[in-house]
Short mmCIF file of C-alpha atoms and ligand atoms in Angstrom, two decimals:
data_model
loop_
_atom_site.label_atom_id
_atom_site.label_comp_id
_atom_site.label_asym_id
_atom_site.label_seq_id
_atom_site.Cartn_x
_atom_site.Cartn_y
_atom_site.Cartn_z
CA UNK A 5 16.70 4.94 -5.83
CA UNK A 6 13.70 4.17 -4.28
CA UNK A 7 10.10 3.63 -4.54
CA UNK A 8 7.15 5.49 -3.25
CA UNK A 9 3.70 4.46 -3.37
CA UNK A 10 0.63 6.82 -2.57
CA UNK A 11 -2.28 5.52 -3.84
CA UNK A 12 -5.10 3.81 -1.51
CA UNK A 13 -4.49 -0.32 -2.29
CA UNK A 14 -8.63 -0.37 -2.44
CA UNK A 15 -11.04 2.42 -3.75
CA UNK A 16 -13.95 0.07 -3.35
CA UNK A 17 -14.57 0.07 0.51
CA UNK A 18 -12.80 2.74 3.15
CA UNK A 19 -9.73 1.08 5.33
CA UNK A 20 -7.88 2.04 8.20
CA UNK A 21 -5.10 1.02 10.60
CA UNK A 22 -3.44 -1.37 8.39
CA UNK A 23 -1.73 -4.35 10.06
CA UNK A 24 0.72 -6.18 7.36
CA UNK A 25 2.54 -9.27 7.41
CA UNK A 26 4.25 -11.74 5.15
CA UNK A 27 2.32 -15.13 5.20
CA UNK A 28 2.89 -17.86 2.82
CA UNK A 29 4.83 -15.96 0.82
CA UNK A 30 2.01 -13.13 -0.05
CA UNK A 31 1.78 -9.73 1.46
CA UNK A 32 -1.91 -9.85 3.71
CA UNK A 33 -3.20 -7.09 5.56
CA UNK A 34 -5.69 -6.37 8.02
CA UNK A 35 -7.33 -3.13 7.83
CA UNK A 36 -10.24 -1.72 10.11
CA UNK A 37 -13.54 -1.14 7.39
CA UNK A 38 -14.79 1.92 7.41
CA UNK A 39 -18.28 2.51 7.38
CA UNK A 40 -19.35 5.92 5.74
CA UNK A 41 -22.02 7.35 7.77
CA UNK A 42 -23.08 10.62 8.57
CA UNK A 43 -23.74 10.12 11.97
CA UNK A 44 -22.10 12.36 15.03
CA UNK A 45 -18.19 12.79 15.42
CA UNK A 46 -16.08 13.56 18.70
CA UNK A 47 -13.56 13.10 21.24
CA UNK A 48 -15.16 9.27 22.01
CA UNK A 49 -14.98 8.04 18.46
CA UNK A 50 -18.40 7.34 17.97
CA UNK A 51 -17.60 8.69 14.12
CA UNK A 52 -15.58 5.44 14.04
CA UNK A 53 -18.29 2.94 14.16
CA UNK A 54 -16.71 -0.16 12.30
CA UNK A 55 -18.40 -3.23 12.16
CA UNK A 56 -16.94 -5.76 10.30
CA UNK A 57 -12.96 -7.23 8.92
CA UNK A 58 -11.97 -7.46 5.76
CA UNK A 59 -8.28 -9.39 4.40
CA UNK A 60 -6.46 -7.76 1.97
CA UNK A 61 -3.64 -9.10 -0.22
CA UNK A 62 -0.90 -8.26 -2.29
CA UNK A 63 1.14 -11.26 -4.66
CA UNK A 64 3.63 -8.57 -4.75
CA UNK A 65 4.80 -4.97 -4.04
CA UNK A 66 2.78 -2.81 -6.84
CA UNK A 67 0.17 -5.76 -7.30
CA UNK A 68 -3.87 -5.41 -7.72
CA UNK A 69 -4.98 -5.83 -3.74
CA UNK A 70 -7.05 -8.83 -3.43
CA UNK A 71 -10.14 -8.34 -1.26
CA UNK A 72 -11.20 -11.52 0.38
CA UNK A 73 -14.32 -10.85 1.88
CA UNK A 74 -16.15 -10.34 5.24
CA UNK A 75 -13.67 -12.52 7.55
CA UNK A 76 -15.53 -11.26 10.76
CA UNK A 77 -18.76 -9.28 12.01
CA UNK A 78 -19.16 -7.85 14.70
CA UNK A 79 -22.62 -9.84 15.19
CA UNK A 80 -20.72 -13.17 15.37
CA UNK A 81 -18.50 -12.29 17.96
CA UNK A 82 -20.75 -12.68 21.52
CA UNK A 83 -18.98 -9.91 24.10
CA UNK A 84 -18.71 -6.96 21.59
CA UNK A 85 -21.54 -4.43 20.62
CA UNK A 86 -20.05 -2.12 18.57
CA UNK A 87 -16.86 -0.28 16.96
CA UNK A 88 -14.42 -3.07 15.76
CA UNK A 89 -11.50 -1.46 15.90
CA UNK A 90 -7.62 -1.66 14.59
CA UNK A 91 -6.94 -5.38 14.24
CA UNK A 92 -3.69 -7.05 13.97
CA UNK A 93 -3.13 -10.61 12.78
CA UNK A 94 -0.49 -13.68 13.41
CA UNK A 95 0.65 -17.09 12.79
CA UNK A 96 1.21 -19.46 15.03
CA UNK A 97 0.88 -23.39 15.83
CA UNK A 98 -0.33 -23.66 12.21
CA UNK A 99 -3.31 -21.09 12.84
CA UNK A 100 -4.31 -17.49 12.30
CA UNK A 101 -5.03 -15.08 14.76
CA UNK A 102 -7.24 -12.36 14.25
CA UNK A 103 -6.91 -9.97 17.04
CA UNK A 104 -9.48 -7.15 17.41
CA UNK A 105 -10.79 -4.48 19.57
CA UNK A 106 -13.92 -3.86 20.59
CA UNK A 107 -16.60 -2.62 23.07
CA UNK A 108 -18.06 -5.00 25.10
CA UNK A 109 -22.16 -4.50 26.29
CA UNK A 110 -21.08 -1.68 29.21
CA UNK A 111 -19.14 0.32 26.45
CA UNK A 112 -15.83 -0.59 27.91
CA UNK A 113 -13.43 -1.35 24.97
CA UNK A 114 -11.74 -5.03 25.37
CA UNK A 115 -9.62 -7.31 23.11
CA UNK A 116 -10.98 -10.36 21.76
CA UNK A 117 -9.26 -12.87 19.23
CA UNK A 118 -10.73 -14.98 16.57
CA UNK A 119 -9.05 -17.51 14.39
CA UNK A 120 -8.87 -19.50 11.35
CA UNK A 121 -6.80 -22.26 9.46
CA UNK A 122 -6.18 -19.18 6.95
CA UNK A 123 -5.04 -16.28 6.43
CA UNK A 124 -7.57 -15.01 4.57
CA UNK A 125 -10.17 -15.90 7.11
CA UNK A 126 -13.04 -16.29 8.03
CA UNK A 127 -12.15 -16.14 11.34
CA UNK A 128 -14.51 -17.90 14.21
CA UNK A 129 -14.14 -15.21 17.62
CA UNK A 130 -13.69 -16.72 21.09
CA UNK A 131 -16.72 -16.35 23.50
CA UNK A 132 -15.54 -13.76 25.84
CA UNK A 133 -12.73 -11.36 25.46
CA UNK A 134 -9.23 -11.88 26.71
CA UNK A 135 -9.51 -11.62 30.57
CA UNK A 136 -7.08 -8.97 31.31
CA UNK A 137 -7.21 -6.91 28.24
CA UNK A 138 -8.53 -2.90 27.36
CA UNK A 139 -8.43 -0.73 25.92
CA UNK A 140 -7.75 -0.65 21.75
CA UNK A 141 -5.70 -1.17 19.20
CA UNK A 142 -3.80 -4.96 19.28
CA UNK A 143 -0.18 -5.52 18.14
CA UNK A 144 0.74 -9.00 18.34
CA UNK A 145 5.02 -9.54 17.72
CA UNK A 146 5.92 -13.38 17.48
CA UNK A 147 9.67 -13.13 18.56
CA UNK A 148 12.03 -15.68 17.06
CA UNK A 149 12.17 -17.35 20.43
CA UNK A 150 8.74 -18.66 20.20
CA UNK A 151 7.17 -15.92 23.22
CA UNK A 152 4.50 -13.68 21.56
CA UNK A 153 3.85 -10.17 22.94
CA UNK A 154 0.46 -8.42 22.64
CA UNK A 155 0.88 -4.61 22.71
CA UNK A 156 -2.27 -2.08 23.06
CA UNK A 157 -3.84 0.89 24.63
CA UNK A 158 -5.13 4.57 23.25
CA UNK A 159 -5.63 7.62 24.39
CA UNK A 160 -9.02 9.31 24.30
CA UNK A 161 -11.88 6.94 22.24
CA UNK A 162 -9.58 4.46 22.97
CA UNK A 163 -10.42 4.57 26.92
CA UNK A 164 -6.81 4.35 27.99
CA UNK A 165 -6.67 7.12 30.17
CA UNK A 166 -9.81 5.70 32.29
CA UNK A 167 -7.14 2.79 33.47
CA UNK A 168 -4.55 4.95 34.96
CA UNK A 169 -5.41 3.26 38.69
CA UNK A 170 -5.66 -0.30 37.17
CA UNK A 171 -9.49 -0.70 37.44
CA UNK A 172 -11.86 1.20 34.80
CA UNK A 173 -13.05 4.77 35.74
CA UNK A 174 -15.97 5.57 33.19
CA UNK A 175 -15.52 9.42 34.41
CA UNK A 176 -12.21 9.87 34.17
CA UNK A 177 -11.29 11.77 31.06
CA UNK A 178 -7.88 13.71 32.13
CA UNK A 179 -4.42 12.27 31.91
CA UNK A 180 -0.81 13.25 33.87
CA UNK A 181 -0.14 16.94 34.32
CA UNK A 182 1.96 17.96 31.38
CA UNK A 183 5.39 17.95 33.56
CA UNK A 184 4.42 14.20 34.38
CA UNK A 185 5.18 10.98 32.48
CA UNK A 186 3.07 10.35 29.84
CA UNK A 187 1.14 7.33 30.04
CA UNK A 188 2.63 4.66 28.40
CA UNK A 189 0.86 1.51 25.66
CA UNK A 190 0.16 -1.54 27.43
CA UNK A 191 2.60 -4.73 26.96
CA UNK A 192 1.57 -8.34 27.68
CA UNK A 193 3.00 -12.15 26.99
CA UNK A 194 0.20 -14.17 25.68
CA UNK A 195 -0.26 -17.62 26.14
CA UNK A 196 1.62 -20.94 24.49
CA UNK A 197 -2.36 -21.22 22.56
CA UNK A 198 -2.80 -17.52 21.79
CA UNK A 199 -5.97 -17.03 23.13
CA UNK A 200 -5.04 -15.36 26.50
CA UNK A 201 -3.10 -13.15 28.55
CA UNK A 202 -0.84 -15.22 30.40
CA UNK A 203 0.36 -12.29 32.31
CA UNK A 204 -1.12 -9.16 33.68
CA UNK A 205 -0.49 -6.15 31.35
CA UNK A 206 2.81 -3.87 32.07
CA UNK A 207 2.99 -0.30 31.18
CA UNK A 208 5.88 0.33 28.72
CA UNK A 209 8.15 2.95 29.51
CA UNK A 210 9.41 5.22 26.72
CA UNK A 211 12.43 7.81 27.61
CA UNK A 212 14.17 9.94 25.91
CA UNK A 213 18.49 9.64 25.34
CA UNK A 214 18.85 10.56 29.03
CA UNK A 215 16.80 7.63 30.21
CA UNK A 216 14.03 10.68 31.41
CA UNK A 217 10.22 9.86 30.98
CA UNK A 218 8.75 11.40 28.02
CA UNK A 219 6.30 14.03 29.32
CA UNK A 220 2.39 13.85 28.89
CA UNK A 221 3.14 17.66 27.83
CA UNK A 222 5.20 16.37 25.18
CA UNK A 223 2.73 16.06 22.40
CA UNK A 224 5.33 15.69 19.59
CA UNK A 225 6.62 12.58 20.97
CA UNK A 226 4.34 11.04 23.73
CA UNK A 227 2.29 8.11 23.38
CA UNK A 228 -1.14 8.28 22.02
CA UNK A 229 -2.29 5.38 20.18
CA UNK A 230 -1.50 2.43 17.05
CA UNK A 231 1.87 0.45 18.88
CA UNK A 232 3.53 -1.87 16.24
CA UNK A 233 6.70 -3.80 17.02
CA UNK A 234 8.91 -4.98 15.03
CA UNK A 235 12.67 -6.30 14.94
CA UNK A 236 15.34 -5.06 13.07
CA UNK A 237 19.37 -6.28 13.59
CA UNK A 238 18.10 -7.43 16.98
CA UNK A 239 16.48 -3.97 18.14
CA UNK A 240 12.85 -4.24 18.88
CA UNK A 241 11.43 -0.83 17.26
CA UNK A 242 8.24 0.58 18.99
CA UNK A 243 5.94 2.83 16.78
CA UNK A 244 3.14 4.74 17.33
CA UNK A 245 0.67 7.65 16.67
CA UNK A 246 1.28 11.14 18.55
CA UNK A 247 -2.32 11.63 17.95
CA UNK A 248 -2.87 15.25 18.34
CA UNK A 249 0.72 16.48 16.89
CA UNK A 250 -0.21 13.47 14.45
CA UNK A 251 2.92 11.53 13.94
CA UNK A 252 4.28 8.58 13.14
CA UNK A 253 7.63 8.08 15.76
CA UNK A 254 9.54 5.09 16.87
CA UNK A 255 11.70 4.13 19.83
CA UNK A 256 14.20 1.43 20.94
CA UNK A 257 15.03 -1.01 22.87
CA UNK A 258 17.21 -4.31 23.50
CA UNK A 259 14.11 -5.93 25.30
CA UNK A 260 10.47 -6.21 23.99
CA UNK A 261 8.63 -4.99 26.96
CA UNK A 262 11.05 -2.01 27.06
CA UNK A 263 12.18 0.64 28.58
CA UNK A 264 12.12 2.33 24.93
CA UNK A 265 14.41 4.77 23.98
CA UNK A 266 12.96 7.75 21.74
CA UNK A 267 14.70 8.51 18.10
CA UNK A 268 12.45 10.13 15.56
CA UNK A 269 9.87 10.68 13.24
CA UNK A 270 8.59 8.01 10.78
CA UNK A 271 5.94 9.74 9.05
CA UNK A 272 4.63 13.54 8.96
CA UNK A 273 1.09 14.15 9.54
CA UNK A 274 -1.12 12.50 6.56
CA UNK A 275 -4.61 14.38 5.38
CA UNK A 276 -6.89 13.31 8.07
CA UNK A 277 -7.22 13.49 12.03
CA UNK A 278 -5.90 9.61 12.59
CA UNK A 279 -2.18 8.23 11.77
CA UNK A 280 -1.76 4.89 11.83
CA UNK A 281 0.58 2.15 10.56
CA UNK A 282 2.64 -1.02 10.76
CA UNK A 283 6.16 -2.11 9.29
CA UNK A 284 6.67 -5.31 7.43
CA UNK A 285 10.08 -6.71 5.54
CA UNK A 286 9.09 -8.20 2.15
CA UNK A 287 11.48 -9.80 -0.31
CA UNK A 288 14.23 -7.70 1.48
CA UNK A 289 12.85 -4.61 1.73
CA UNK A 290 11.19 -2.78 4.11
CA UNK A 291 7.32 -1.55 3.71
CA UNK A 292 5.39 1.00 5.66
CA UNK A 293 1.37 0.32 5.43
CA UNK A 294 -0.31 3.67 6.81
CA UNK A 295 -3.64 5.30 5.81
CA UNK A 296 -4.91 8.77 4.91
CA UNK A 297 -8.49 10.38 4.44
CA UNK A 298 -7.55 11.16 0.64
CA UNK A 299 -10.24 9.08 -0.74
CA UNK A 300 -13.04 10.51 0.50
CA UNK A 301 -11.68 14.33 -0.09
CA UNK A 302 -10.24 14.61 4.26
CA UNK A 303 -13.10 13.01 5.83
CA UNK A 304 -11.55 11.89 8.88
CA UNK A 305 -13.21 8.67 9.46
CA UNK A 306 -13.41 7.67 5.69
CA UNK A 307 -9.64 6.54 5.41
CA UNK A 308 -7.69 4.47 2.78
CA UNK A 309 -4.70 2.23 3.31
CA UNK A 310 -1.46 3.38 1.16
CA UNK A 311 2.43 1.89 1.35
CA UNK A 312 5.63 3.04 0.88
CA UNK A 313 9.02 1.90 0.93
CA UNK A 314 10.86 2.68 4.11
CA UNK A 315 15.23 3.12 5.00
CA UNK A 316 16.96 2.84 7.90
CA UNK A 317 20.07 4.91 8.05
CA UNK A 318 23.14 2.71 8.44
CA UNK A 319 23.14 3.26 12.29
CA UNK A 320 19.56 1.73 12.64
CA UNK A 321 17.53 4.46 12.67
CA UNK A 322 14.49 5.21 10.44
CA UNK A 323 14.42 7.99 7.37
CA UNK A 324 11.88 10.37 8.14
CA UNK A 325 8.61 9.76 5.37
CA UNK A 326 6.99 12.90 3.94
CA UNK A 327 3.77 11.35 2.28
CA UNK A 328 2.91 13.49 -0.37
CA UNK A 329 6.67 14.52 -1.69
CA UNK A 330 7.33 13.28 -5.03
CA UNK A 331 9.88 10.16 -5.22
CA UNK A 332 12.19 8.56 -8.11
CA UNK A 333 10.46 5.41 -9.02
O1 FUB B 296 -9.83 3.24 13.43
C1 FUB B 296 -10.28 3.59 14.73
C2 FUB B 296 -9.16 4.16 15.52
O2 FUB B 296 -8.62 5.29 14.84
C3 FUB B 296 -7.98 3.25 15.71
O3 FUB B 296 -8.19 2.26 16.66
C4 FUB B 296 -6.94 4.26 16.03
O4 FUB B 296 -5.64 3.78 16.03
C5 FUB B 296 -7.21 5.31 15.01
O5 FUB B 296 -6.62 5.02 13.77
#
């Protein structure tokens, strides 16, 4: 028996990217908000021109989602312009983090962090972005031995493939050869305060049962964009988009900053271009928080954040989701 939710949590604004976590006892996420425009759409993004946070919450798995307001614009945050981007969110040293992509005034997408006394925001940003940091989308795992991991990096809008030499090439646009090793998310400690790097970023390998690269060719299973960590029977679990196969997949590993071994599909591909999601445990039971275009009829940058229940098999690997197949309640 199980239970499957696929409704968007909010019909009221469009949301994206959903980051959950368990704080205080209450489910809170942090979405990316939507803006619905009509303005130009392609390969840089520009269709996904965000500009603000909201906090979501949930008292409890099928509860109303709370909405609590504007917790940060882009307009109070002094290095970004534009595009505020999938945020993630954690607690530490009795403070929230909000952290959030963004570009800065060249265009060049960084990672700032804000934070608040609450989990609901509003969150106050820090000056300048974190030295060190590009690209997009933030995943921030606070391990049970105190160290804190921020994971990032995308492929495409997300600008990833313009670091490939370690320095930012605005002209660069083409990745590995296809028989080459894909180009892996970005893994960094961050500091005892949260509000830095406090080492330079490492590429995360991810390899398949052999311990071979995955190949940039391999667009069913190679790295594109949305990392989320998470734990489970003392396995760190890496999960991200495919982007243009658009899946959900995971892979393992013993150690946080990898090498990650590749196992399987999470989620199929969900109505809309963009697939992405994090995993949360609540009251013993595991959650995925993804999104699909289904509330604005497909429109690929008008998205809605849905759940689900998820299983792991008894040897620690994931059941494949299909979102829109029917489910015993
Ligand atoms: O929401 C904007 C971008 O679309 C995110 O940063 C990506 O992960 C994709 O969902």
């Amino acid at each position: 028996m199980t239970t499957q939710f696929n409704e968007p949590i909010v019909t009221h604004i469009y949301t994206a990217d959903p980051s959950a976590h368990v704080f205080n006892g209450k489910l809170y996420i942090y979405p990316s908000h939507d803006l619905d425009h009509d303005g130009p759409s392609n390969d840089n993004g520009d269709q996904y021109k965000m500009e603000d946070y909201h906090v979501l919450s949930l008292d409890g798995i099928g509860a109303e989602a709370v909405d609590h307001g504007e917790a940060l614009h882009v307009r109070d945050v002094p290095w970004a312009s534009a595009q505020m981007w999938a945020p993630d969110a954690a607690y530490k040293n009795d403070k929230y983090y909000l952290f959030f992509p963004a570009r800065d005034h060249e265009g060049v997408f960084r990672i700032g962090v804000a934070v608040s006394e609450s989990p609901e925001g509003p969150f106050q940003a820090e000056p300048q972005y974190m030295e060190g940091s590009y690209s997009i989308d933030p995943a921030v795992l606070v391990d049970d031995d105190g160290e804190s991991y921020m994971y990032f990096g995308g492929l495409w809008g997300g600008q990833l493939e313009k670091w490939q030499s370690g320095t930012f090439e605005s002209e660069r646009t083409e990745g590995p050869a296809a028989d080459q090793p894909a180009i892996g998310p970005r893994v960094a400690r961050l500091s005892a305060d949260m509000l830095s790097l406090a080492e330079a970023p490492s590429e995360i390998a991810i390899v398949d049962e052999d311990g071979q690269p995955i190949l940039a060719g391999d667009e069913d299973r190679r790295y594109f964009e949305g990392p989320w960590v998470h734990k489970y029977r003392d396995l760190y679990y890496l999960s991200y988009s495919t982007g243009t196969t658009h899946k959900l997949v995971y892979a393992v590993s013993p150690n946080p900053q990898g090498p990650f071994v590749f196992k399987g599909v999470i989620l199929t591909p969900v109505v809309g271009w963009t697939t992405h999601h994090s995993i949360v445990e609540f009251d013993g039971k595991w959650y995925l928080f993804y999104h699909d275009s289904s509330l604005s009829g497909g429109v690929n940058h008008k998205r809605c954040v849905k759940y689900t229940e998820l299983h792991y098999n008894e040897d620690g690997t994931i059941q494949t989701i299909h979102p829109y197949t029917e489910v015993e309640a």
